[in-house]
Short mmCIF file of C-alpha atoms and ligand atoms in Angstrom, two decimals:
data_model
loop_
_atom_site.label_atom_id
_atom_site.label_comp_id
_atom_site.label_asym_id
_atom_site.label_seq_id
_atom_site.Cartn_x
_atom_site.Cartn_y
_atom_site.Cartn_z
CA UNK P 1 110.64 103.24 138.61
CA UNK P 2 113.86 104.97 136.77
CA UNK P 3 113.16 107.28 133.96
CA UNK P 4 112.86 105.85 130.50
CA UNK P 5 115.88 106.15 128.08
CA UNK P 6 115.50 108.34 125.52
CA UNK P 7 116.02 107.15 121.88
CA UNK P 8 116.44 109.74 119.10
CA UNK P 9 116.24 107.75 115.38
CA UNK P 10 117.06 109.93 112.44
CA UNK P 11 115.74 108.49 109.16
CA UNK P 12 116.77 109.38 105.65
CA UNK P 13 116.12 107.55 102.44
CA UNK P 14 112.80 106.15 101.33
CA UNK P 15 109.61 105.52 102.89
CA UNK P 16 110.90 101.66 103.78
CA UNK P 17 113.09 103.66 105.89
CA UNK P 18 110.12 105.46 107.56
CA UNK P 19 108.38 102.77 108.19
CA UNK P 20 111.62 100.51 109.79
CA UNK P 21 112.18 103.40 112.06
CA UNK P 22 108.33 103.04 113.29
CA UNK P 23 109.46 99.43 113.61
CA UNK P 24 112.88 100.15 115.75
CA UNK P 25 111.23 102.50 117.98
CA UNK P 26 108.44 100.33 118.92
CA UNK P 27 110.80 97.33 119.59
CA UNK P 28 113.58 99.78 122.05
CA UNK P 29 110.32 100.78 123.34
CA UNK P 30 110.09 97.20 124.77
CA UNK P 31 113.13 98.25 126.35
CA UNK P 32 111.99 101.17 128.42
CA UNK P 33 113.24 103.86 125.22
CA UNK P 34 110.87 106.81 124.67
CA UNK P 35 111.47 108.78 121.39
CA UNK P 36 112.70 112.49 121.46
CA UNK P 37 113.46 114.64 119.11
CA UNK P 38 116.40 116.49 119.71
CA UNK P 39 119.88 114.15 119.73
CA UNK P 40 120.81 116.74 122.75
CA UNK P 41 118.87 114.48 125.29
CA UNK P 42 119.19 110.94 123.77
CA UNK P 43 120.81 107.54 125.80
CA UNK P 44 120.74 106.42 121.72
CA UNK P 45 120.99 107.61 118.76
CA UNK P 46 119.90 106.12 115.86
CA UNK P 47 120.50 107.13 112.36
CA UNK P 48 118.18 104.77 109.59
CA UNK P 49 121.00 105.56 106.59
CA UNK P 50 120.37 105.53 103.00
CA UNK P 51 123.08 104.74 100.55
CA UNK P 52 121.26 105.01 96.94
CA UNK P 53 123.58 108.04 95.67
CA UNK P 54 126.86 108.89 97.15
CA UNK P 55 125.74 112.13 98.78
CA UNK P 56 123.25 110.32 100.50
CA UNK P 57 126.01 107.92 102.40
CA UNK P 58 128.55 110.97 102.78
CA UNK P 59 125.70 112.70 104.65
CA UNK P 60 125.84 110.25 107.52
CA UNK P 61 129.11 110.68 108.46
CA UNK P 62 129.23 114.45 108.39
CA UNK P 63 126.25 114.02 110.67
CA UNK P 64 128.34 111.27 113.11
CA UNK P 65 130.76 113.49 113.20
CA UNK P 66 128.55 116.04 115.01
CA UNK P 67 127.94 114.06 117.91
CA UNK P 68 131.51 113.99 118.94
CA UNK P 69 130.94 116.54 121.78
CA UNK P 70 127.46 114.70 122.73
CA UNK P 71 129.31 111.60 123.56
CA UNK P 72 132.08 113.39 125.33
CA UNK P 73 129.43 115.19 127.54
CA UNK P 74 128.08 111.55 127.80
CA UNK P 75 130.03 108.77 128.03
CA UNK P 76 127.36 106.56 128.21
CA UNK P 77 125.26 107.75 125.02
CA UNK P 78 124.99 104.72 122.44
CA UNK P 79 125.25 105.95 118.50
CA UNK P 80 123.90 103.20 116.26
CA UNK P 81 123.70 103.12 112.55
CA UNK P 82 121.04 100.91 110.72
CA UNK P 83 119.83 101.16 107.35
CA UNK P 84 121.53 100.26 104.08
CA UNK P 85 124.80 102.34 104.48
CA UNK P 86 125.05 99.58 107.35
CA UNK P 87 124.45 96.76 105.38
CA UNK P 88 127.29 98.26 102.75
CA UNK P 89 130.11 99.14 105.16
CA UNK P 90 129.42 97.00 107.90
CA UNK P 91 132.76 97.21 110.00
CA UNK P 92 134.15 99.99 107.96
CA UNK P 93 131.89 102.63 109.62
CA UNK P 94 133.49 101.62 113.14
CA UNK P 95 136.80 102.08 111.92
CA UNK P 96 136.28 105.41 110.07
CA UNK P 97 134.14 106.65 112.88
CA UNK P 98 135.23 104.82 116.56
CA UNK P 99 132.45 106.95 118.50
CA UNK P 100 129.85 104.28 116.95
CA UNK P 101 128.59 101.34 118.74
CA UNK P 102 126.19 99.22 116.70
CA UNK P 103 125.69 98.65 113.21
CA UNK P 104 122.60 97.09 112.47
CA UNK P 105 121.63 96.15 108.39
CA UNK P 106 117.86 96.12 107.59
CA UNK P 107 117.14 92.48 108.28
CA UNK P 108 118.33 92.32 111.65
CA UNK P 109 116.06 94.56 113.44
CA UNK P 110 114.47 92.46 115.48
CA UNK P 111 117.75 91.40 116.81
CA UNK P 112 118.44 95.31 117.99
CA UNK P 113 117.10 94.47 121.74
CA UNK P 114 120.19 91.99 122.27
CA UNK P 115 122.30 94.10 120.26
CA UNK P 116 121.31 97.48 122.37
CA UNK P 117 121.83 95.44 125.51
CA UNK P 118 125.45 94.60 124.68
CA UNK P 119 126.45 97.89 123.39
CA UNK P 120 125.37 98.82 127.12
CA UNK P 121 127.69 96.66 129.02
CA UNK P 122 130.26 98.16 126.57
CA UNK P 123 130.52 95.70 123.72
CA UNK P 124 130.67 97.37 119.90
CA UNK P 125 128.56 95.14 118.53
CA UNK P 126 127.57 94.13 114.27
CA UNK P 127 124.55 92.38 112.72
CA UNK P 128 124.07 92.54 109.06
CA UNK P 129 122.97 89.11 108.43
CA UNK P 130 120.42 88.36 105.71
CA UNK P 131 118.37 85.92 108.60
CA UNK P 132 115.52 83.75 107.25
CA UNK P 133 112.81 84.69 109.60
CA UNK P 134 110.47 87.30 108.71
CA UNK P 135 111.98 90.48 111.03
CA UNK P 136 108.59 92.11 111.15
CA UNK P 137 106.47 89.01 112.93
CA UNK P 138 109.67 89.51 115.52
CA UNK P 139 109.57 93.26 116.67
CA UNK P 140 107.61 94.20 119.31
CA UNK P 141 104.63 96.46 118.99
CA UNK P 142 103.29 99.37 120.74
CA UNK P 143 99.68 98.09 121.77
CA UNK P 144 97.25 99.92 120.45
CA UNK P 145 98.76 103.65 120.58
CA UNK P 146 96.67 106.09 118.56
CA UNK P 147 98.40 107.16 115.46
CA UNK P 148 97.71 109.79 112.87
CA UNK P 149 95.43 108.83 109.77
CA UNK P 150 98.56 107.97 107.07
CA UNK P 151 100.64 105.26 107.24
CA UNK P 152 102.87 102.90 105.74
CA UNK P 153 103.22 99.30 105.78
CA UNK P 154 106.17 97.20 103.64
CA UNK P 155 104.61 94.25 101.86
CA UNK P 156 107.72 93.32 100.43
CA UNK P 157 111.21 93.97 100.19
CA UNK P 158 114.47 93.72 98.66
CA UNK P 159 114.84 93.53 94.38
CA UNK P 160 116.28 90.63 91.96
CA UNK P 161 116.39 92.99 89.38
CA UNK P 162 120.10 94.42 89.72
CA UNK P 163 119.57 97.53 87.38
CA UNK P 164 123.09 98.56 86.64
CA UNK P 165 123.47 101.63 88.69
CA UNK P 166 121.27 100.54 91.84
CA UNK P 167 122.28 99.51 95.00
CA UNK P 168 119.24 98.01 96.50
CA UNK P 169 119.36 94.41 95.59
CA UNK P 170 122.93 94.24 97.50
CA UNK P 171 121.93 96.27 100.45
CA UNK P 172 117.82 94.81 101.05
CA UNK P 173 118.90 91.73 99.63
CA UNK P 174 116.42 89.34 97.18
CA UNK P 175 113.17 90.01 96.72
CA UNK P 176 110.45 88.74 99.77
CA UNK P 177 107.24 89.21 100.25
CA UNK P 178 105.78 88.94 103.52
CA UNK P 179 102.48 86.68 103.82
CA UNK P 180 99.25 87.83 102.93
CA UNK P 181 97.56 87.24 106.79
CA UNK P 182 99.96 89.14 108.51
CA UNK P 183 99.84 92.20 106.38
CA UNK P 184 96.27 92.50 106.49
CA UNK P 185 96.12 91.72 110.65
CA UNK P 186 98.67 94.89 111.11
CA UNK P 187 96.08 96.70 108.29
CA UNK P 188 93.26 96.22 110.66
CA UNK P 189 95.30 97.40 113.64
CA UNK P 190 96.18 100.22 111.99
CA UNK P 191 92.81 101.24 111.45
CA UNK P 192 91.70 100.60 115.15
CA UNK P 193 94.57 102.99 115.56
CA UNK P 194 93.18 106.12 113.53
CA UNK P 195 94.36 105.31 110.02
CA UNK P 196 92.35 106.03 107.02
CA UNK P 197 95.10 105.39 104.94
CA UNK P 198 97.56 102.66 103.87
CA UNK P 199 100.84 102.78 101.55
CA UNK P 200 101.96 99.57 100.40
CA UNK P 201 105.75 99.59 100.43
CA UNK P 202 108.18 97.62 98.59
CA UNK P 203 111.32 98.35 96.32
CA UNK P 204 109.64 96.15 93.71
CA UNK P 205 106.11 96.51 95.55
CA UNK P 206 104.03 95.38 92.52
CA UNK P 207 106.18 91.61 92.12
CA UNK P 208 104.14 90.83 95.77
CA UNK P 209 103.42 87.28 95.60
CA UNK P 210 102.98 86.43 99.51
CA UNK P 211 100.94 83.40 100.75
CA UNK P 212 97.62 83.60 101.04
CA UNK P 213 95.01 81.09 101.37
CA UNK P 214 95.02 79.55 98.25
CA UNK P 215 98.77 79.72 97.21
CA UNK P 216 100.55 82.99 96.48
CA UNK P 217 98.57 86.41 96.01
CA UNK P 218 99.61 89.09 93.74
CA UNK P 219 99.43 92.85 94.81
CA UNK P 220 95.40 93.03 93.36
CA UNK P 221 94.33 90.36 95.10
CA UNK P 222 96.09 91.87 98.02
CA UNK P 223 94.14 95.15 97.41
CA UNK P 224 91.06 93.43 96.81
CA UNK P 225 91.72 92.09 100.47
CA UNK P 226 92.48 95.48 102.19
CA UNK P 227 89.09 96.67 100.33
CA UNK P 228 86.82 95.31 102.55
CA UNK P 229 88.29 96.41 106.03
CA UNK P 230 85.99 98.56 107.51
CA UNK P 231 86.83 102.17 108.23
CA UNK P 232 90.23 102.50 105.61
CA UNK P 233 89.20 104.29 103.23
CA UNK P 234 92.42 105.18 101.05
CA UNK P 235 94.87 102.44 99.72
CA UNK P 236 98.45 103.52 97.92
CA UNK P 237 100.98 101.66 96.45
CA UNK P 238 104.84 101.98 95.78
CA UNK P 239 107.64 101.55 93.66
CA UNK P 240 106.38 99.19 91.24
CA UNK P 241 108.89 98.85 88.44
CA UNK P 242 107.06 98.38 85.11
CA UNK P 243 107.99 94.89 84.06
CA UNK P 244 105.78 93.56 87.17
CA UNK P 245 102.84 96.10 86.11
CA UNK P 246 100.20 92.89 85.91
CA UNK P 247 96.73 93.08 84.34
CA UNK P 248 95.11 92.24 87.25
CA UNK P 249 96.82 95.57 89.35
CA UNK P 250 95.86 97.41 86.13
CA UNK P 251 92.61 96.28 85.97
CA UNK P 252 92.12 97.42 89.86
CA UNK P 253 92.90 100.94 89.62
CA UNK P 254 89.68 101.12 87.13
CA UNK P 255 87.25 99.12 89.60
CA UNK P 256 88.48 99.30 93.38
CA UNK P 257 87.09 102.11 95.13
CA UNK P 258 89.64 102.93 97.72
CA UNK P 259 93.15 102.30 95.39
CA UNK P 260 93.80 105.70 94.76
CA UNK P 261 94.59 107.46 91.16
CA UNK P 262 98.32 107.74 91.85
CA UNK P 263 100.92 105.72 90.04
CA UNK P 264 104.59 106.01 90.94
CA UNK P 265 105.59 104.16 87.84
CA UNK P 266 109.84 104.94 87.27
CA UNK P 267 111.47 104.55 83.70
CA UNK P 268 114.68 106.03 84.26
CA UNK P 269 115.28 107.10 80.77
CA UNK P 270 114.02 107.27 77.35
CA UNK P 271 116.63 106.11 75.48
CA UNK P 272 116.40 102.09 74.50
CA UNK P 273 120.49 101.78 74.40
CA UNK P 274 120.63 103.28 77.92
CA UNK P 275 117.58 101.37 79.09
CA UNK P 276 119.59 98.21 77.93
CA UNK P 277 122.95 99.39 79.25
CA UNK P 278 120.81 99.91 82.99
CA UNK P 279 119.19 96.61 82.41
CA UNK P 280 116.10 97.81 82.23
CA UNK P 281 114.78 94.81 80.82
CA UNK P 282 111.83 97.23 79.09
CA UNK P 283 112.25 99.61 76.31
CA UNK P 284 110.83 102.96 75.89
CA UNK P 285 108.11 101.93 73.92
CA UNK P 286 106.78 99.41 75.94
CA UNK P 287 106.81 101.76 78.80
CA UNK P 288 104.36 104.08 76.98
CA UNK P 289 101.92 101.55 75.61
CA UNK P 290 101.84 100.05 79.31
CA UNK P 291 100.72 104.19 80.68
CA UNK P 292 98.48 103.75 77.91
CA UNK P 293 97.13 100.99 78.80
CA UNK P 294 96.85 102.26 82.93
CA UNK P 295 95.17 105.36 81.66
CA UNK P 296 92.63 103.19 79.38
CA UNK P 297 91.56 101.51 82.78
CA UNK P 298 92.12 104.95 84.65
CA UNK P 299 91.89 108.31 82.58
CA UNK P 300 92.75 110.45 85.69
CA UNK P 301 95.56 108.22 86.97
CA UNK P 302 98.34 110.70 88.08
CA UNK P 303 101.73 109.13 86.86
CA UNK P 304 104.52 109.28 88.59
CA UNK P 305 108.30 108.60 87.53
CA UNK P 306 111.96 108.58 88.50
CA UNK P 307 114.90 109.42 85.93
CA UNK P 308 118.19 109.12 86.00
CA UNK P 309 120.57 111.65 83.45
CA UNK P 310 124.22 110.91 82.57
CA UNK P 311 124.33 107.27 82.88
CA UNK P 312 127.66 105.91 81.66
CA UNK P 313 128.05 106.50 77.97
CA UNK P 314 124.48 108.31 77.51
CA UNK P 315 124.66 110.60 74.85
CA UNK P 316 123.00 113.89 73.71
CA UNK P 317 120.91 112.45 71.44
CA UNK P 318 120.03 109.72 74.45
CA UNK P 319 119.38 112.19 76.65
CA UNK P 320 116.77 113.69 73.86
CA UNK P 321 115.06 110.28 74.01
CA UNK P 322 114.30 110.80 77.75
CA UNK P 323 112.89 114.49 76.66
CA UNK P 324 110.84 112.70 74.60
CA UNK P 325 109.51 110.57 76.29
CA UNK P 326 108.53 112.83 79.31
CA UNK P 327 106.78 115.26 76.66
CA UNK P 328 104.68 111.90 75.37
CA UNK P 329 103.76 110.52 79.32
CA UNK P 330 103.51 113.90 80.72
CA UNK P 331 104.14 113.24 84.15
CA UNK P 332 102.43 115.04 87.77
CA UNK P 333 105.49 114.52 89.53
CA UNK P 334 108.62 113.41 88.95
CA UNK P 335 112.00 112.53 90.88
CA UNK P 336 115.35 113.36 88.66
CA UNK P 337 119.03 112.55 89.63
CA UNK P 338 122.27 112.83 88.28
CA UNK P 339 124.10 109.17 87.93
CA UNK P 340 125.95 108.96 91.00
CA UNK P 341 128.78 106.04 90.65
CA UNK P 342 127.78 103.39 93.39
CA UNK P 343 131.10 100.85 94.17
CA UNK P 344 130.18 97.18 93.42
CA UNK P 345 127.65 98.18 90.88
CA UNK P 346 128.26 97.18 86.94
CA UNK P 347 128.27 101.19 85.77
CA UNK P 348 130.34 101.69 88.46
CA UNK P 349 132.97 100.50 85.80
CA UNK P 350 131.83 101.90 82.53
CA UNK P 351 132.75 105.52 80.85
CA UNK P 352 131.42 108.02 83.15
CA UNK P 353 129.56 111.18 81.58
CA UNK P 354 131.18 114.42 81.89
CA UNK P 355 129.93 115.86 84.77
CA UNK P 356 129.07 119.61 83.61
CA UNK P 357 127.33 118.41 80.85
CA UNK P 358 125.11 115.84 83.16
CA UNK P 359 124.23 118.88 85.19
CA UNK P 360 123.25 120.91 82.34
CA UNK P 361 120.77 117.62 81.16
CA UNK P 362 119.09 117.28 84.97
CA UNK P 363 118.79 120.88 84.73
CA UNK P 364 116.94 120.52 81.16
CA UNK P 365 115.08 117.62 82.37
CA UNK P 366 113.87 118.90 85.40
CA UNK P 367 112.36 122.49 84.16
CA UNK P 368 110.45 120.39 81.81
CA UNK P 369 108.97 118.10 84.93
CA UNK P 370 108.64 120.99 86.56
CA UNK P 371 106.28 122.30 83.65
CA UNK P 372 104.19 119.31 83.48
CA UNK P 373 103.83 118.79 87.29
CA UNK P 374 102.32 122.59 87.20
CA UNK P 375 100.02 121.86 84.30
CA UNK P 376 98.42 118.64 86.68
CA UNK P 377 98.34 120.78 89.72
CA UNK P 378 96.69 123.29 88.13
CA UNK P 379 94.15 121.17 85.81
CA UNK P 380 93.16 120.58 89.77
CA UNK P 381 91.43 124.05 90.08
CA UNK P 382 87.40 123.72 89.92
CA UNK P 383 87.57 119.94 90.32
CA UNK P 384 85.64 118.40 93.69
CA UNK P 385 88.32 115.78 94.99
CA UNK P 386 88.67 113.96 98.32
CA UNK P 387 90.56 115.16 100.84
CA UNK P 388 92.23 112.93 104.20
CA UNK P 389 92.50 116.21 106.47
CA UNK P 390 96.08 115.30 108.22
CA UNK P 391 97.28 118.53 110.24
CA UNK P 392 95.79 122.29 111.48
CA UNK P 393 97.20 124.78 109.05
CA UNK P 394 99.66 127.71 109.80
CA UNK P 395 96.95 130.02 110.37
CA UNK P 396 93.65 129.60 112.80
CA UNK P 397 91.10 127.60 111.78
CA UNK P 398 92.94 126.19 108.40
CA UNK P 399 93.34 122.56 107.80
CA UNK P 400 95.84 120.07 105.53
CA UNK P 401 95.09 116.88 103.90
CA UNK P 402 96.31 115.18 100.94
CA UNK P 403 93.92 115.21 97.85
CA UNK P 404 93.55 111.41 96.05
CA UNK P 405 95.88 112.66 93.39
CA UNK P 406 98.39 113.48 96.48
CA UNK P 407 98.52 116.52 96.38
CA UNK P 408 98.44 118.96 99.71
CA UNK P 409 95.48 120.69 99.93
CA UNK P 410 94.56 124.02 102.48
CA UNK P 411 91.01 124.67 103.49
CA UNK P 412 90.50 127.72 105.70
CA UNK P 413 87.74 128.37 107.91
CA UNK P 414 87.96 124.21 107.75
CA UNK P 415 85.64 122.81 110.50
CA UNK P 416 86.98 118.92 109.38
CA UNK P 417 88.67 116.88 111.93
CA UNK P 418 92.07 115.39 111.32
CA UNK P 419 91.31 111.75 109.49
CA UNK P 420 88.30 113.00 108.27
CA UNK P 421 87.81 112.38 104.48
CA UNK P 422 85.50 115.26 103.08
CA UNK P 423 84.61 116.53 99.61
CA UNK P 424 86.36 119.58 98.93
CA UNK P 425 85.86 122.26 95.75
CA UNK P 426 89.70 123.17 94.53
CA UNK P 427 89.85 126.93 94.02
CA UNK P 428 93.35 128.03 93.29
CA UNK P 429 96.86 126.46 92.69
CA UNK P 430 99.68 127.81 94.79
CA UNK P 431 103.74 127.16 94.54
CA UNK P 432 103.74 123.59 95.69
CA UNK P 433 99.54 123.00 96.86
CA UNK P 434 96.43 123.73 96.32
CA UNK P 435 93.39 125.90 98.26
CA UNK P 436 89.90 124.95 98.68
CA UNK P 437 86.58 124.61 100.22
CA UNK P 438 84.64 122.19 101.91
CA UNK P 439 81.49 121.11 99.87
CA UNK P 440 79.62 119.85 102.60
N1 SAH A 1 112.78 100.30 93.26
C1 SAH A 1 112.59 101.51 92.64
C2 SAH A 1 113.49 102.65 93.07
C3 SAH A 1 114.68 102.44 93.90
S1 SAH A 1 115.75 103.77 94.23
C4 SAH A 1 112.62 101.31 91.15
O1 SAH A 1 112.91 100.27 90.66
O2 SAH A 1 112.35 102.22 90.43
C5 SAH A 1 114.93 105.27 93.84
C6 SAH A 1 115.48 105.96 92.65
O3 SAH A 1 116.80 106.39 92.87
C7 SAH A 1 115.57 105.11 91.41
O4 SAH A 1 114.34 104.97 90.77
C8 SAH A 1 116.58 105.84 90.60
O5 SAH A 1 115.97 106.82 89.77
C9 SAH A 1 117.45 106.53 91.63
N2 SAH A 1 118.77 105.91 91.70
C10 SAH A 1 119.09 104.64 92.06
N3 SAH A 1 120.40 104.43 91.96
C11 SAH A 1 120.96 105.60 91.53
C12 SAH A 1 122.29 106.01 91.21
N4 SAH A 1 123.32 105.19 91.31
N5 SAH A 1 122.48 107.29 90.79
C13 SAH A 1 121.43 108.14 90.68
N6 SAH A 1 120.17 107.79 90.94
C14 SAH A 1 119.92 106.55 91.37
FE1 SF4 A 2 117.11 99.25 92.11
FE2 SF4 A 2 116.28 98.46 89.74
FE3 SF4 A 2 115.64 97.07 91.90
FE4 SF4 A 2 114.55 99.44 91.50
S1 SF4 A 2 114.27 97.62 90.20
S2 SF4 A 2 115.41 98.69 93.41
S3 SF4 A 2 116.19 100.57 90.54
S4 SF4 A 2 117.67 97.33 91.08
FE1 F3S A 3 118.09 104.31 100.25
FE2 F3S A 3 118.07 101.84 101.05
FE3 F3S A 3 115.80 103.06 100.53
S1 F3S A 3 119.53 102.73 99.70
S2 F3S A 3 116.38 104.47 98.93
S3 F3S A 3 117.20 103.58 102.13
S4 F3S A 3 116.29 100.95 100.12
#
């Protein structure tokens, strides 16, 4: 038998991403690829690309550019780029950078097999189709290969919301949600697998409505579903987008056991012109009296957000509105940008913010997260939470997990197995986790 090839997939972006690289290994596996880690042995190379901010898409090329003296070395190394800057420049990646081969968009995945064995008889080959078929039921998986206790699993994907600045409905396409019996048969085969515990992805995770028995299911019934397979114990969920927050998902995070208190919930900003001029379709206030209304169901809910500063024409006394609004939520953790102009989008067009003074708001913006995200970790310490032990520690005998609220949590002296899920006493809160001990 010849040696396998060896595939090397770089992923950046979100956790779709993470989860479609799972997905493209598993399906080159089919065709005799093994993953490593280092580009410096690779037949492929892979690079899952992310285009949500400018940066983000520069990034790739600087990183194509690398592999220039890889390929010379190798003539017959194969450089691929999937993800959404694929699905946004298509052709015009091959022409600024000839040493690529394939460009694959996120819906044609399942099609990389054919594509990878035309790139090998020399071909440059393209696929960024928006196909009908669900790309997921295609690709091949890895039968039954342990795995570690986290995971992630996309429910849905793609947005019809086209906020003004985003480029995610162009690049993952309209909104689909993949059907109910599917999700839950990869659930359970995670679990037979090791995995305590599930994320539910989508860009818009929380509009779910894939078939199910009795007609369409929304994300709670979906829950309600994944609640009685044996053995997960920990279900997630994320980005919702607050329009789509539904009583029913509400009502869940009070009464289902294993939906965890953790609510990535983003706003964006406080201000109701911007939220308009981003077509938010939700205004500040509606925004808080829907965390009030999570928290009434959930007290201890951790919220989550995302927040954008110097969007087109957003004032200083806009900007305040978004201070405000943080100060009234109070947030665990947060995500903040600076408006990066995305081509194609509407903003893309509008009066751009100076950019000094859009650094000076993240700056503002983000010492106050900062702050609050501090105050949560800390309210932590003398509280007895669950911990999902993932990984041994830096130093003998200490463990990792992840804490319900998700945060990382170190045990020393930590006799728990990785995937265990044990009751642990918080002690102290350190830069970016927390200590403990085991109670039992
Ligand atoms: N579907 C999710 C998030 C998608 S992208 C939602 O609706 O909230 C993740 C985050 O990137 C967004 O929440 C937003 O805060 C940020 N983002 C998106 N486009 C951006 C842009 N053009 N400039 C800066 N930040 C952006
Ligand atoms: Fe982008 Fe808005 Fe859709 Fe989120 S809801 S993916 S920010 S368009
Ligand atoms: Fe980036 Fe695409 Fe995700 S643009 S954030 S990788 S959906």
């Amino acid at each position: 038998m010849s040696a396998p090839k060896k595939l090397y997939i770089k992923t950046y972006g979100c956790q779709m991403n993470v989860y479609d690289s799972e997905r493209m290994a598993e399906t080159l596996g089919g065709q005799g690829y093994v993953e490593t880690k280092t580009p410096d042995d690779a037949d492929m190379i892979l690079l899952n690309t992310c285009h949500i901010r400018e940066k983000a898409a520069e990034k790739v090329y600087s990183e194509l550019g690398r592999f220039k003296g890889l390929k010379a070395e190798k003539p017959d190394l194969k450089i691929g780029v999937a993800g959404c800057v694929a699905q946004a420049e298509g052709e015009e990646i091959m022409r600024r950078q000839p040493l690529v081969d394939l460009v694959v968009g996120p819906q044609s995945y399942h099609r990389l097999p054919e594509m990878e064995a035309k790139a090998g008889a020399g071909e440059k080959v393209l696929d960024t189709d928006f196909p009908e078929e669900d790309k997921f039921e295609k690709l091949k998986r890895r039968p039954k290969a342990k795995r570690g206790p986290t995971a992630f699993l996309t429910v849905q994907e793609g947005c019809d919301k086209f906020c003004a600045f985003c480029v995610v409905p162009y690049t993952r396409g309209a909104e689909v949600s993949r059907p109910a019996d599917r999700i839950l048969r990869e659930a359970e085969d995670l679990v037979e697998r090791g995995v305590r515990e599930i994320t539910l992805l989508g860009q818009n995770v929380n509009a779910y409505h894939g078939a199910g028995p009795n007609g369409d299911m929304t994300l709670a019934q979906l829950i309600w579903e994944l609640d009685k397979v044996d053995g997960l114990e920990r279900i997630r969920f994320t980005t919702s987008h607050p329009n789509d927050m539904m009583d029913d998902l509400i009502e869940a995070h009070g009464t289902c056991g294993k939906l965890m208190p953790y609510l990535h919930l983003p706003v964006q900003a406080g201000s109701d012109k911007i939220l308009k001029r981003m077509n938010r379709s939700h205004t500040a206030e509606s925004y808080i009296r829907l965390i009030e209304r999570i928290r009434a169901a959930r007290p201890d809910i951790l919220i989550s957000g995302d927040f954008i500063v110097g969007f087109p024409e957003e004032t200083e006394e806009d900007f305040q509105a978004t201070l405000d609004l943080v100060e009234e939520v109070k947030y665990g953790t947060a995500y903040s940008f600076k408006y990066s102009t995305r081509p194609g989008t509407p903003a893309a067009e509008r009066a751009q913010v100076d950019p000094k003074e859009a650094d000076d708001r993240l700056q503002r913006l983000q010492a106050l997260l900062t702050r609050q995200q501090r105050e949560v970790q800390d309210s932590m310490v003398g509280r007895e939470l669950g911990v999902l032990f993932e990984k041994k520690g830096r130093f003998p005998g200490q463990m990792v997990g992840k804490s319900d609220y998700l945060h990382a949590v170190h045990v020393a002296d930590c006799d728990a197995e990785i995937g265990d899920l044990r009751r642990v006493r918080i002690v102290s809160s350190g830069a970016n986790s927390l200590a403990g001990e085991l109670i039992t």
